Amino acid sequence: MSIQVQFITRLEKYSVPDTTLVIPCSSTNSQLEAILKGLLKPTVSSNDLSRLSFDFLCLNKLIRSSLEEHIREKDESLLESIISIEYIEKFQGPQPEDVLMHDDWVSACRSLADSILVASYDTKVHLWNNQGEHIISLPGHTAPVRSLAFIYSDDGEHEFISGSHDQTILIWKYDQNKNNVQSLITCKGHQGTIETLALQKSVFCSGSFDKTIKLWGLEEEKEKSSTKECRLTINAHNENVSSIGWTSTNELVSGSWDQTIKLWNMDTIQSTQTFKCGKAVLSLDISPVNGLLVCGFTDRFIRLYDTRLQEGYVLRSTFSSHSQWVSSVMWSRKSEYLFVSGSYDSLVKLWDTRSLKAPLYDLQGHEDRVLCVDWSMDQLILSGGADNSLKMFSFK
Amino acid sequence: MTSVKRKDSSTSTDETDSDEEVPSNTIGSDIPLKWYENHDHIGYDLDAKKILKPISAGKTDDIDEFLEKMENADYWRTVYDDLTGQNITLTNEDIALMQQVKNAKTNPDDQVYEPWLDTFSSEVMIHPIINTPESKASFIPSKWERLKVGKYLHAIKMGWIKPVPPKEDPLLSNNYDLWSDEPKTNLPRSNIPAPKLELPGHHESYNPSVEYLLDDAEVEALKTKMESDYDENERQTKTIFVPKKYSSLRQVPVYDQFVYERFQRCLDLYLCPRQKRLKANITNINDLIPDKPKPQDLHPYPIVQSLIYEGHKNMIRCLTCHSSGQWLASGSDDCTVRIWEIATTRCMNVFQFDKPVVSLQWNPVLSLLTVATGSQILMINPKLGENAKTLFTEEFVKQLSYDASNNDDCQWSKTSDETDKYIRLTITHPIPVRQIEWQARGDYLACVLIPRSDQSQSKSILIHHLSKGRSQYPFKQLKGAVQNVRFHPTKPIFIIATQHSIKIYHLLKQQLIKRLYVNTKWISSIDIHPLGDNILCGGYDSKINWFDLDLSVKPYETYRYHKRAVRCVRYHTKLPLFASTSDDGTCIVSHCSVYSDLLKNPLIVPVKILRGHQIINDLSILDCLFHPTQPWIFTSGADSTIRLFTN
């Protein structure tokens, strides 16, 4: 059985003529790649070709089985017509770079510019640079630090926020060159442990086990250390608010253990939408590129939501591969398809939203539960876990 | 008169002789001789020639006859033969024969008992009498029958013979079966009759044949069989009957077992209940399955093991969860209490004690984790959760006062922040503690102690009033070793489970309201539904009883899902679920919807068996606890782990 295909791409340097080819139905990725490379031979040098590797998309999904099976899943009638196959450059998997060891569990990590901020269960916030050198450990909290947000990092001056089990949030201003903490502002008000922080230009939100979300401002404080009160408290959920994020300047998304995800309009401080999920939400992230919401749950699935739809199914797809709770998820800042997830089964997985059945890559290495992942900097994937280690992976 | 020679049977008849003498008449016996009266012949001989009458034929006249009589010496034995017209003189032998016949005597010469000549002798001869080989036809199907059948078949095929249709039953055709529509049912006998006694047979005969008698060896064998096959009680009802032989009936003695046998028979007849066991007529096996909703429809409930909390070194006896649902505290036989962060399984804190921790509960209102270990109860402020609550608790304990004289038998002592970071209050008892239970308002603490054998059971329950600093024994007398106590969630009702029964007391009225009857020999744990109307009771006989207090004092339903002893039963505070754990390593989660309208009975459907714990020393899961809000369950086991099952 043969099928008619057309190759299309967005990569300008690897374009092929627009001819219709007839290839056997049972072709797999490797055979398609061989055909494509054959077509590219006149235009691309053989050196480049041997280095290159392509991935193929058909009907907006990555081809993971034979072409025939892939098409049959969607629509059998398409086997008769001409099918366009988009090819993309297969990027290499993330390479493990370095492991930063700590004294206790790594509960949160963030990277900005060339610094890495790590929150640990030993109540300290650690600052490293992305070469793997430890800069400083900052004590300040009296209980394990659970969440971080990096405001600013430039030329040795760092500004960040940390939330902890001791029900306070500290806003730090640290100067690396002078090696002193320039200001430390305590935000008190929560009645439960701070589970999550989300930063938005000059304000930030915190979600806590006391079921509320508080909005805080990031004004310049005159004193070096002072206490701040929150601007706003929202009684958001019936249970622990496990994760929050900003979709736009005045819209907030919060996921909670009461098995709902709510969208909040910060102007009216009202919940605009509520999605019931049936399982406690452990973490969520909003893509800066296309605004899609990806959430990790206690039922080991990762679900993709489109929050902008007013009606119809908001749930776009479900990714299943993890065997334990999915503790953290994060989108790539650049690509609209890629995100990374960390789970209690000690695996970090890199997903492409077009491939539902399996992740692109499994980043192994952790010996215990993965508690946090970060992909703030595009070339660096971080993951921290209960084995006291923070692993760095480079991504191209 | 010619005399006829008597024909000797041994010699052959000489035809010519007889022909010469007298021709035999061929007219036969049917023809009356009267017809030949007027003729001169008397018949015909074999050659069809007329036999002429002799001269002195027929009846002679009287004178001749008289003369004959005088002269003829043989007159008395001469006979006139009608058929031949001759006078025949009988010989001596003839006369003797006639006399024999007349007197009905047999000939003395005749031998009565002739020697039997065996045609087929019993002696085995060399040659068989008949030795014709069997014809082939004797052992193959009959040829003639086949041909005949073939003929019939041909005739049927040609239509000459029509096969006869089966005849209608003449009885049926004229009758209409009135009851053909109804199913035939045999009228059941209301009683099963006793088995019939066998009639006496050869063995019971007074003069049985020799083969029926038993010799000594056989009697011995019977006796040993009695010993071996039947036990003491059965042997009492059985006897060995030995047949005896007597030459006549008058020598038969009285049967000594007679009365006994009759008595046994009477017992059989009236003592054995013979009831027909009614068997259910199951046409469709699926009808037996109760009409309950499927587990898939009853979500959410815990399905799969998600987290394991490892850290304890010995079996974990008790679990308690903070009301916020963030922290879990567990007490173990390794004398420690550990506090875990539920989401990450991080062990936040470890408290070390001297003796194994038997019971644990977080105060519902204050931030006090109450630990029962040895004979002490310690209240710890772990400083987790809301800061405000923690501070309030500290203040509360600080201003707590107690009077030693008010408390019979136990000592209270406070410790402040300087001496110990966490322990705030210690209550010491003279005897070991078994279980503690806070009342819903967080003020009263019920404590189950294990009294010594010389002490009365009334000393086993002690109630501490926290805000007043007082302890008292609420019961003057109490029967039965107390296993478990519970407070009613809303009303001032106290439930005590002893080994055999569950008693419900009203605390304000100070009287027993109800006593529930449990079939279980040893109750292990009870729990009361959050709405307060239903009680679950699990026992060491692997049964779980559900009591509906509005319904009756007997269990509403009993469940035997577990294979081994049930250790712990628990309700979920928010969702309609309950769980039971057992020594067989499983925790069975069931859905229970309790309806507020009093007419509907609770709907109970077991939905999931959760496995995961290992069985160590015949113990596996010791305690279970539902998360306060999520459909999750924590189970603690003898393998020193706590497992979290989520949905």
JSON list of C-alpha atoms in Angstrom, two decimals, chain A residues 104-105 121-122 144 146 165-167 190-193 195 209-211 238-239 257-259 278-280 282 298-300 324-325 344 369 371, chain B residues 300 303-309 324-327 341-348 384-389 627 629-632 644 646-647:
[
{"chain": "A", "resi": 104, "resn": "ASP", "atom": "CA", "xyz": [18.89, 18.95, 52.47]},
{"chain": "A", "resi": 105, "resn": "TRP", "atom": "CA", "xyz": [16.04, 18.54, 50.01]},
{"chain": "A", "resi": 121, "resn": "TYR", "atom": "CA", "xyz": [14.58, 22.34, 53.30]},
{"chain": "A", "resi": 122, "resn": "ASP", "atom": "CA", "xyz": [17.52, 23.43, 55.40]},
{"chain": "A", "resi": 144, "resn": "PRO", "atom": "CA", "xyz": [11.93, 24.96, 55.05]},
{"chain": "A", "resi": 146, "resn": "ARG", "atom": "CA", "xyz": [9.21, 26.11, 49.58]},
{"chain": "A", "resi": 165, "resn": "HIS", "atom": "CA", "xyz": [6.88, 27.01, 55.89]},
{"chain": "A", "resi": 166, "resn": "ASP", "atom": "CA", "xyz": [7.26, 29.62, 58.57]},
{"chain": "A", "resi": 167, "resn": "GLN", "atom": "CA", "xyz": [4.37, 31.49, 56.91]},
{"chain": "A", "resi": 190, "resn": "HIS", "atom": "CA", "xyz": [-0.41, 34.18, 55.78]},
{"chain": "A", "resi": 191, "resn": "GLN", "atom": "CA", "xyz": [-1.79, 31.71, 58.29]},
{"chain": "A", "resi": 192, "resn": "GLY", "atom": "CA", "xyz": [-0.38, 28.70, 56.57]},
{"chain": "A", "resi": 193, "resn": "THR", "atom": "CA", "xyz": [2.75, 27.58, 54.81]},
{"chain": "A", "resi": 195, "resn": "GLU", "atom": "CA", "xyz": [3.36, 26.96, 48.82]},
{"chain": "A", "resi": 209, "resn": "PHE", "atom": "CA", "xyz": [-2.03, 26.28, 52.77]},
{"chain": "A", "resi": 210, "resn": "ASP", "atom": "CA", "xyz": [-4.43, 28.62, 54.49]},
{"chain": "A", "resi": 211, "resn": "LYS", "atom": "CA", "xyz": [-6.48, 28.52, 51.26]},
{"chain": "A", "resi": 238, "resn": "ASN", "atom": "CA", "xyz": [-11.43, 25.32, 49.95]},
{"chain": "A", "resi": 239, "resn": "GLU", "atom": "CA", "xyz": [-8.08, 23.66, 50.22]},
{"chain": "A", "resi": 257, "resn": "TRP", "atom": "CA", "xyz": [-6.01, 20.65, 46.36]},
{"chain": "A", "resi": 258, "resn": "ASP", "atom": "CA", "xyz": [-9.76, 21.20, 46.26]},
{"chain": "A", "resi": 259, "resn": "GLN", "atom": "CA", "xyz": [-9.50, 19.82, 42.73]},
{"chain": "A", "resi": 278, "resn": "GLY", "atom": "CA", "xyz": [-11.35, 15.71, 40.04]},
{"chain": "A", "resi": 279, "resn": "LYS", "atom": "CA", "xyz": [-7.82, 15.38, 41.31]},
{"chain": "A", "resi": 280, "resn": "ALA", "atom": "CA", "xyz": [-5.71, 17.63, 43.46]},
{"chain": "A", "resi": 282, "resn": "LEU", "atom": "CA", "xyz": [0.08, 19.97, 42.41]},
{"chain": "A", "resi": 298, "resn": "THR", "atom": "CA", "xyz": [-1.81, 13.65, 41.91]},
{"chain": "A", "resi": 299, "resn": "ASP", "atom": "CA", "xyz": [-3.18, 11.09, 39.49]},
{"chain": "A", "resi": 300, "resn": "ARG", "atom": "CA", "xyz": [0.16, 11.10, 37.63]},
{"chain": "A", "resi": 324, "resn": "GLN", "atom": "CA", "xyz": [3.87, 8.98, 40.60]},
{"chain": "A", "resi": 325, "resn": "TRP", "atom": "CA", "xyz": [2.63, 12.45, 41.52]},
{"chain": "A", "resi": 344, "resn": "TYR", "atom": "CA", "xyz": [7.96, 11.80, 42.49]},
{"chain": "A", "resi": 369, "resn": "ARG", "atom": "CA", "xyz": [11.59, 12.35, 44.26]},
{"chain": "A", "resi": 371, "resn": "LEU", "atom": "CA", "xyz": [10.41, 18.33, 43.82]},
{"chain": "B", "resi": 300, "resn": "PRO", "atom": "CA", "xyz": [-13.92, 9.50, 44.41]},
{"chain": "B", "resi": 303, "resn": "ILE", "atom": "CA", "xyz": [-7.37, 3.74, 44.36]},
{"chain": "B", "resi": 304, "resn": "VAL", "atom": "CA", "xyz": [-3.64, 3.65, 44.15]},
{"chain": "B", "resi": 305, "resn": "GLN", "atom": "CA", "xyz": [-0.70, 3.86, 46.47]},
{"chain": "B", "resi": 306, "resn": "SER", "atom": "CA", "xyz": [1.05, 7.18, 45.96]},
{"chain": "B", "resi": 307, "resn": "LEU", "atom": "CA", "xyz": [3.48, 7.84, 48.75]},
{"chain": "B", "resi": 308, "resn": "ILE", "atom": "CA", "xyz": [5.33, 5.89, 51.37]},
{"chain": "B", "resi": 309, "resn": "TYR", "atom": "CA", "xyz": [6.47, 7.58, 54.55]},
{"chain": "B", "resi": 324, "resn": "SER", "atom": "CA", "xyz": [-5.71, 21.37, 57.89]},
{"chain": "B", "resi": 325, "resn": "GLY", "atom": "CA", "xyz": [-4.64, 18.21, 56.12]},
{"chain": "B", "resi": 326, "resn": "GLN", "atom": "CA", "xyz": [-1.03, 19.22, 55.84]},
{"chain": "B", "resi": 327, "resn": "TRP", "atom": "CA", "xyz": [0.64, 17.27, 58.61]},
{"chain": "B", "resi": 341, "resn": "GLU", "atom": "CA", "xyz": [4.51, 16.78, 55.74]},
{"chain": "B", "resi": 342, "resn": "ILE", "atom": "CA", "xyz": [1.89, 14.91, 53.76]},
{"chain": "B", "resi": 343, "resn": "ALA", "atom": "CA", "xyz": [2.65, 16.35, 50.34]},
{"chain": "B", "resi": 344, "resn": "THR", "atom": "CA", "xyz": [6.33, 15.54, 50.29]},
{"chain": "B", "resi": 345, "resn": "THR", "atom": "CA", "xyz": [6.69, 12.75, 52.92]},
{"chain": "B", "resi": 346, "resn": "ARG", "atom": "CA", "xyz": [9.23, 14.93, 54.65]},
{"chain": "B", "resi": 347, "resn": "CYS", "atom": "CA", "xyz": [9.60, 14.03, 58.28]},
{"chain": "B", "resi": 348, "resn": "MET", "atom": "CA", "xyz": [9.41, 17.40, 59.95]},
{"chain": "B", "resi": 384, "resn": "LEU", "atom": "CA", "xyz": [3.16, 23.68, 62.93]},
{"chain": "B", "resi": 385, "resn": "GLY", "atom": "CA", "xyz": [0.21, 25.11, 61.19]},
{"chain": "B", "resi": 386, "resn": "GLU", "atom": "CA", "xyz": [-1.31, 28.48, 61.87]},
{"chain": "B", "resi": 387, "resn": "ASN", "atom": "CA", "xyz": [0.91, 30.71, 63.90]},
{"chain": "B", "resi": 388, "resn": "ALA", "atom": "CA", "xyz": [-2.05, 32.24, 65.58]},
{"chain": "B", "resi": 389, "resn": "LYS", "atom": "CA", "xyz": [-3.25, 28.89, 66.80]},
{"chain": "B", "resi": 627, "resn": "HIS", "atom": "CA", "xyz": [-7.36, 12.52, 55.08]},
{"chain": "B", "resi": 629, "resn": "THR", "atom": "CA", "xyz": [-10.75, 16.51, 53.21]},
{"chain": "B", "resi": 630, "resn": "GLN", "atom": "CA", "xyz": [-9.29, 14.60, 50.27]},
{"chain": "B", "resi": 631, "resn": "PRO", "atom": "CA", "xyz": [-10.37, 11.11, 49.20]},
{"chain": "B", "resi": 632, "resn": "TRP", "atom": "CA", "xyz": [-7.07, 9.77, 50.46]},
{"chain": "B", "resi": 644, "resn": "LEU", "atom": "CA", "xyz": [-0.85, 7.05, 51.34]},
{"chain": "B", "resi": 646, "resn": "THR", "atom": "CA", "xyz": [-4.95, 8.49, 46.62]},
{"chain": "B", "resi": 647, "resn": "ASN", "atom": "CA", "xyz": [-7.59, 8.55, 43.98]}
]
